[in-house]
mmCIF file of C-alpha atoms in Angstrom:
data_model
loop_
_atom_site.group_PDB
_atom_site.id
_atom_site.type_symbol
_atom_site.label_atom_id
_atom_site.label_comp_id
_atom_site.label_asym_id
_atom_site.label_seq_id
_atom_site.Cartn_x
_atom_site.Cartn_y
_atom_site.Cartn_z
ATOM 1 C CA UNK A 7 0.000 0.000 0.000
ATOM 2 C CA UNK A 8 1.677 3.194 -1.204
ATOM 3 C CA UNK A 9 1.842 5.908 1.408
ATOM 4 C CA UNK A 10 1.953 9.649 0.821
ATOM 5 C CA UNK A 11 4.803 10.678 -1.452
ATOM 6 C CA UNK A 12 6.280 14.125 -2.001
ATOM 7 C CA UNK A 13 8.768 15.590 -4.423
ATOM 8 C CA UNK A 14 11.335 16.939 -4.444
ATOM 9 C CA UNK A 15 13.003 16.005 -1.159
ATOM 10 C CA UNK A 16 15.096 19.131 -0.946
ATOM 11 C CA UNK A 17 15.027 22.428 -2.798
ATOM 12 C CA UNK A 18 17.139 25.567 -2.687
ATOM 13 C CA UNK A 19 15.728 28.764 -4.155
ATOM 14 C CA UNK A 20 16.597 32.439 -4.187
ATOM 15 C CA UNK A 21 14.433 35.228 -2.802
ATOM 16 C CA UNK A 22 11.815 36.364 -5.303
ATOM 17 C CA UNK A 23 11.719 33.066 -7.173
ATOM 18 C CA UNK A 24 8.742 30.748 -7.469
ATOM 19 C CA UNK A 25 8.549 27.096 -6.398
ATOM 20 C CA UNK A 26 6.210 24.159 -7.009
ATOM 21 C CA UNK A 27 6.005 21.202 -4.648
ATOM 22 C CA UNK A 28 4.159 17.986 -5.456
ATOM 23 C CA UNK A 29 2.241 15.403 -3.468
ATOM 24 C CA UNK A 30 0.601 12.062 -4.205
ATOM 25 C CA UNK A 31 -1.873 10.942 -1.543
ATOM 26 C CA UNK A 32 -2.086 7.557 0.117
ATOM 27 C CA UNK A 33 -3.921 5.010 -2.001
ATOM 28 C CA UNK A 34 -7.672 5.455 -1.606
ATOM 29 C CA UNK A 35 -7.469 8.951 -0.108
ATOM 30 C CA UNK A 36 -9.185 11.883 -1.810
ATOM 31 C CA UNK A 37 -8.348 14.863 0.432
ATOM 32 C CA UNK A 38 -4.967 16.587 0.539
ATOM 33 C CA UNK A 39 -3.782 19.145 3.077
ATOM 34 C CA UNK A 40 -0.574 21.171 3.035
ATOM 35 C CA UNK A 41 1.351 22.314 6.086
ATOM 36 C CA UNK A 42 4.407 24.474 6.731
ATOM 37 C CA UNK A 43 6.675 23.398 9.583
ATOM 38 C CA UNK A 44 9.400 25.763 10.737
ATOM 39 C CA UNK A 45 12.282 24.364 12.772
ATOM 40 C CA UNK A 46 11.173 23.562 16.314
ATOM 41 C CA UNK A 47 7.513 24.289 15.583
ATOM 42 C CA UNK A 48 4.430 22.236 14.928
ATOM 43 C CA UNK A 49 2.912 22.046 11.434
ATOM 44 C CA UNK A 50 0.943 25.141 10.422
ATOM 45 C CA UNK A 51 -2.058 24.532 8.166
ATOM 46 C CA UNK A 52 -1.820 26.180 4.730
ATOM 47 C CA UNK A 53 -4.852 24.818 2.857
ATOM 48 C CA UNK A 54 -6.856 21.712 2.044
ATOM 49 C CA UNK A 55 -8.132 20.367 -1.290
ATOM 50 C CA UNK A 56 -11.020 18.056 -2.018
ATOM 51 C CA UNK A 57 -12.706 17.471 -5.379
ATOM 52 C CA UNK A 58 -10.154 19.775 -6.980
ATOM 53 C CA UNK A 59 -11.311 22.738 -4.916
ATOM 54 C CA UNK A 60 -9.732 24.580 -2.004
ATOM 55 C CA UNK A 61 -12.007 23.766 0.945
ATOM 56 C CA UNK A 62 -10.180 25.417 3.817
ATOM 57 C CA UNK A 63 -7.351 27.898 4.117
ATOM 58 C CA UNK A 64 -5.087 28.821 6.983
ATOM 59 C CA UNK A 65 -3.541 32.192 7.697
ATOM 60 C CA UNK A 66 -1.187 32.296 4.712
ATOM 61 C CA UNK A 67 -0.892 35.024 2.046
ATOM 62 C CA UNK A 68 -2.063 34.675 -1.530
ATOM 63 C CA UNK A 69 1.542 33.957 -2.558
ATOM 64 C CA UNK A 70 0.679 30.428 -1.488
ATOM 65 C CA UNK A 71 -1.606 28.695 -3.964
ATOM 66 C CA UNK A 72 -2.437 25.141 -4.823
ATOM 67 C CA UNK A 73 -4.110 22.755 -7.136
ATOM 68 C CA UNK A 74 -5.584 19.271 -6.992
ATOM 69 C CA UNK A 75 -5.746 17.031 -10.028
ATOM 70 C CA UNK A 76 -8.433 14.457 -10.951
ATOM 71 C CA UNK A 77 -6.179 11.649 -9.665
ATOM 72 C CA UNK A 78 -6.177 13.438 -6.251
ATOM 73 C CA UNK A 79 -2.517 14.434 -6.435
ATOM 74 C CA UNK A 80 -1.758 18.024 -5.522
ATOM 75 C CA UNK A 81 0.695 20.871 -6.014
ATOM 76 C CA UNK A 82 1.681 23.712 -3.728
ATOM 77 C CA UNK A 83 2.979 26.853 -5.421
ATOM 78 C CA UNK A 84 4.749 29.680 -3.633
ATOM 79 C CA UNK A 85 5.493 32.913 -5.487
ATOM 80 C CA UNK A 86 7.886 35.748 -4.617
ATOM 81 C CA UNK A 87 9.781 33.628 -2.115
ATOM 82 C CA UNK A 88 10.922 35.219 1.136
ATOM 83 C CA UNK A 89 13.664 34.064 3.483
ATOM 84 C CA UNK A 90 10.925 33.270 6.015
ATOM 85 C CA UNK A 91 9.430 30.712 3.644
ATOM 86 C CA UNK A 92 12.323 28.374 4.447
ATOM 87 C CA UNK A 93 10.715 25.386 6.153
ATOM 88 C CA UNK A 94 9.671 21.756 5.823
ATOM 89 C CA UNK A 95 6.525 21.564 3.684
ATOM 90 C CA UNK A 96 4.342 18.620 4.555
ATOM 91 C CA UNK A 97 1.528 17.058 2.615
ATOM 92 C CA UNK A 98 -1.096 14.984 4.413
ATOM 93 C CA UNK A 99 -3.884 12.901 2.933
ATOM 94 C CA UNK A 100 -7.152 11.634 4.334
ATOM 95 C CA UNK A 101 -10.602 10.520 3.302
ATOM 96 C CA UNK A 102 -13.195 13.264 3.250
ATOM 97 C CA UNK A 103 -15.394 12.519 6.219
ATOM 98 C CA UNK A 104 -12.548 10.487 7.680
ATOM 99 C CA UNK A 105 -10.443 12.083 10.319
ATOM 100 C CA UNK A 106 -7.103 10.298 10.169
ATOM 101 C CA UNK A 107 -4.407 12.205 8.322
ATOM 102 C CA UNK A 108 -1.272 10.538 7.041
ATOM 103 C CA UNK A 109 1.787 12.615 6.262
ATOM 104 C CA UNK A 110 4.412 12.373 3.584
ATOM 105 C CA UNK A 111 8.137 12.763 4.269
ATOM 106 C CA UNK A 112 8.075 16.464 3.418
ATOM 107 C CA UNK A 113 9.997 18.785 1.120
ATOM 108 C CA UNK A 114 12.678 20.871 2.762
ATOM 109 C CA UNK A 115 12.755 24.307 1.126
ATOM 110 C CA UNK A 116 15.665 26.644 1.719
ATOM 111 C CA UNK A 117 15.391 30.233 0.479
ATOM 112 C CA UNK A 118 18.669 32.151 0.230
ATOM 113 C CA UNK B 26 -3.685 32.282 23.903
ATOM 114 C CA UNK B 27 -2.860 29.458 21.513
ATOM 115 C CA UNK B 28 -5.618 26.976 20.791
ATOM 116 C CA UNK B 29 -3.275 24.115 21.694
ATOM 117 C CA UNK B 30 -0.453 24.321 24.242
ATOM 118 C CA UNK B 31 2.335 21.764 24.439
ATOM 119 C CA UNK B 32 5.549 21.894 26.461
ATOM 120 C CA UNK B 33 8.422 21.816 23.940
ATOM 121 C CA UNK B 34 10.792 20.039 26.324
ATOM 122 C CA UNK B 35 13.333 18.602 25.831
ATOM 123 C CA UNK B 36 12.408 15.699 28.077
ATOM 124 C CA UNK B 37 15.175 13.212 28.920
ATOM 125 C CA UNK B 38 14.366 9.894 30.583
ATOM 126 C CA UNK B 39 16.306 6.661 31.213
ATOM 127 C CA UNK B 40 15.503 3.575 29.181
ATOM 128 C CA UNK B 41 12.579 1.645 30.647
ATOM 129 C CA UNK B 42 10.922 4.703 32.224
ATOM 130 C CA UNK B 43 7.272 5.599 31.809
ATOM 131 C CA UNK B 44 6.942 8.787 29.770
ATOM 132 C CA UNK B 45 4.038 11.201 30.115
ATOM 133 C CA UNK B 46 3.419 13.773 27.380
ATOM 134 C CA UNK B 47 0.627 16.321 27.642
ATOM 135 C CA UNK B 48 -1.335 18.976 25.766
ATOM 136 C CA UNK B 49 -4.004 21.412 26.825
ATOM 137 C CA UNK B 50 -6.481 23.117 24.547
ATOM 138 C CA UNK B 51 -8.947 25.960 24.732
ATOM 139 C CA UNK B 52 -11.449 25.221 21.928
ATOM 140 C CA UNK B 53 -14.253 23.023 23.219
ATOM 141 C CA UNK B 54 -15.273 22.329 19.577
ATOM 142 C CA UNK B 55 -12.367 19.917 19.165
ATOM 143 C CA UNK B 56 -13.772 16.419 18.876
ATOM 144 C CA UNK B 57 -10.884 14.242 17.734
ATOM 145 C CA UNK B 58 -7.458 13.935 19.284
ATOM 146 C CA UNK B 59 -4.308 12.523 17.767
ATOM 147 C CA UNK B 60 -0.683 11.934 18.644
ATOM 148 C CA UNK B 61 2.029 11.914 16.026
ATOM 149 C CA UNK B 62 5.684 10.911 16.317
ATOM 150 C CA UNK B 63 8.198 12.793 14.219
ATOM 151 C CA UNK B 64 11.793 11.756 13.818
ATOM 152 C CA UNK B 65 14.330 14.395 12.884
ATOM 153 C CA UNK B 66 13.823 15.717 9.340
ATOM 154 C CA UNK B 67 10.981 13.270 8.647
ATOM 155 C CA UNK B 68 7.218 13.597 8.275
ATOM 156 C CA UNK B 69 4.950 12.998 11.295
ATOM 157 C CA UNK B 70 3.706 9.433 11.816
ATOM 158 C CA UNK B 71 0.221 8.864 13.253
ATOM 159 C CA UNK B 72 0.503 6.966 16.555
ATOM 160 C CA UNK B 73 -2.861 7.246 18.267
ATOM 161 C CA UNK B 74 -6.301 8.560 17.367
ATOM 162 C CA UNK B 75 -9.132 8.990 19.869
ATOM 163 C CA UNK B 76 -12.590 10.504 19.869
ATOM 164 C CA UNK B 77 -14.142 10.370 23.279
ATOM 165 C CA UNK B 78 -12.917 11.002 26.775
ATOM 166 C CA UNK B 79 -11.175 8.034 28.336
ATOM 167 C CA UNK B 80 -8.202 5.825 27.555
ATOM 168 C CA UNK B 81 -7.077 4.033 24.418
ATOM 169 C CA UNK B 82 -4.216 1.561 24.506
ATOM 170 C CA UNK B 83 -2.004 0.286 21.688
ATOM 171 C CA UNK B 84 0.980 -1.762 22.746
ATOM 172 C CA UNK B 85 3.269 0.372 24.895
ATOM 173 C CA UNK B 86 1.256 3.524 24.112
ATOM 174 C CA UNK B 87 -1.811 4.814 25.973
ATOM 175 C CA UNK B 88 -3.705 7.930 24.932
ATOM 176 C CA UNK B 89 -5.902 9.650 27.491
ATOM 177 C CA UNK B 90 -8.470 12.378 26.851
ATOM 178 C CA UNK B 91 -10.219 14.482 29.486
ATOM 179 C CA UNK B 92 -12.631 16.762 27.648
ATOM 180 C CA UNK B 93 -13.937 18.346 30.836
ATOM 181 C CA UNK B 94 -10.431 19.605 31.643
ATOM 182 C CA UNK B 95 -9.441 20.108 27.992
ATOM 183 C CA UNK B 96 -6.363 17.988 28.597
ATOM 184 C CA UNK B 97 -4.879 15.086 26.682
ATOM 185 C CA UNK B 98 -1.957 12.798 27.478
ATOM 186 C CA UNK B 99 0.190 10.161 25.837
ATOM 187 C CA UNK B 100 1.903 7.588 28.041
ATOM 188 C CA UNK B 101 4.774 5.457 26.794
ATOM 189 C CA UNK B 102 5.614 2.388 28.895
ATOM 190 C CA UNK B 103 9.029 0.706 28.927
ATOM 191 C CA UNK B 104 10.513 3.530 26.870
ATOM 192 C CA UNK B 105 13.265 2.644 24.406
ATOM 193 C CA UNK B 106 16.028 4.728 22.793
ATOM 194 C CA UNK B 107 14.154 4.260 19.509
ATOM 195 C CA UNK B 108 11.286 6.282 21.038
ATOM 196 C CA UNK B 109 13.530 9.359 20.959
ATOM 197 C CA UNK B 110 11.661 11.785 18.695
ATOM 198 C CA UNK B 111 9.360 14.796 18.779
ATOM 199 C CA UNK B 112 5.782 14.001 19.779
ATOM 200 C CA UNK B 113 3.068 16.222 18.367
ATOM 201 C CA UNK B 114 -0.472 16.410 19.651
ATOM 202 C CA UNK B 115 -3.179 17.350 17.167
ATOM 203 C CA UNK B 116 -6.871 18.098 17.445
ATOM 204 C CA UNK B 117 -9.611 18.430 14.898
ATOM 205 C CA UNK B 118 -13.134 19.638 14.476
ATOM 206 C CA UNK B 119 -15.525 19.210 11.539
ATOM 207 C CA UNK B 120 -16.058 22.128 9.160
ATOM 208 C CA UNK B 121 -19.028 23.216 7.060
ATOM 209 C CA UNK B 122 -17.288 21.854 3.943
ATOM 210 C CA UNK B 123 -17.526 18.319 5.289
ATOM 211 C CA UNK B 124 -13.824 18.080 6.036
ATOM 212 C CA UNK B 125 -11.868 18.624 9.249
ATOM 213 C CA UNK B 126 -9.818 21.509 10.633
ATOM 214 C CA UNK B 127 -6.645 20.335 12.353
ATOM 215 C CA UNK B 128 -4.542 22.220 14.882
ATOM 216 C CA UNK B 129 -1.152 20.946 16.027
ATOM 217 C CA UNK B 130 0.850 21.563 19.159
ATOM 218 C CA UNK B 131 4.452 22.691 18.892
ATOM 219 C CA UNK B 132 5.725 19.219 19.790
ATOM 220 C CA UNK B 133 7.680 17.838 22.769
ATOM 221 C CA UNK B 134 11.208 16.583 22.122
ATOM 222 C CA UNK B 135 11.825 13.292 23.938
ATOM 223 C CA UNK B 136 15.204 11.656 24.462
ATOM 224 C CA UNK B 137 15.398 8.173 25.959
ATOM 225 C CA UNK B 138 18.861 7.467 27.312
ATOM 226 C CA UNK B 139 20.313 3.950 26.990
#
């Protein structure tokens, strides 16, 4: 049973650039959530996608956008990168109406 | 006040000790309570998931929820060096879109000494 996968594993970008992170949910899951985790902090909710629509959004600026595809995979896009965007970006999948989230290994983004 | 409060530690215990990890919360709308284990530079791994007040046991792990006090705990019996990790509590509540809103604690770093 394939778990949640994310790509790439690591990424280094320069301030002002744009980045796209990718996530494939656990087999059978249809809901994808994205989180930002700074060093020494808990995951902070960015947004959640179900049926290719953004269903919930956390307190993140419009520079953060996403997309969900018909196969339930998802992308997180961040524009105009800031140094403060450096973090571990986590994708979690679940079943809509189900409450158990499973996380991927994360993408570590470094902005220089 | 944060919705979920968790002592960041670090907490150091000798091998074989019983570990107690705790979180408090302020939002009485939270209905579901979870504990995740996160090893360094890895994604969180779901350990325990509970709904109602009371205890739930799984091997060496016991999750306890007290909704009246807005307090949850995770107990680890016979702790092992391999239990050394950051433990995150998480809570969720249903939303109008039919999904769930999750809030995480900051995590407690645990080190079990051999």
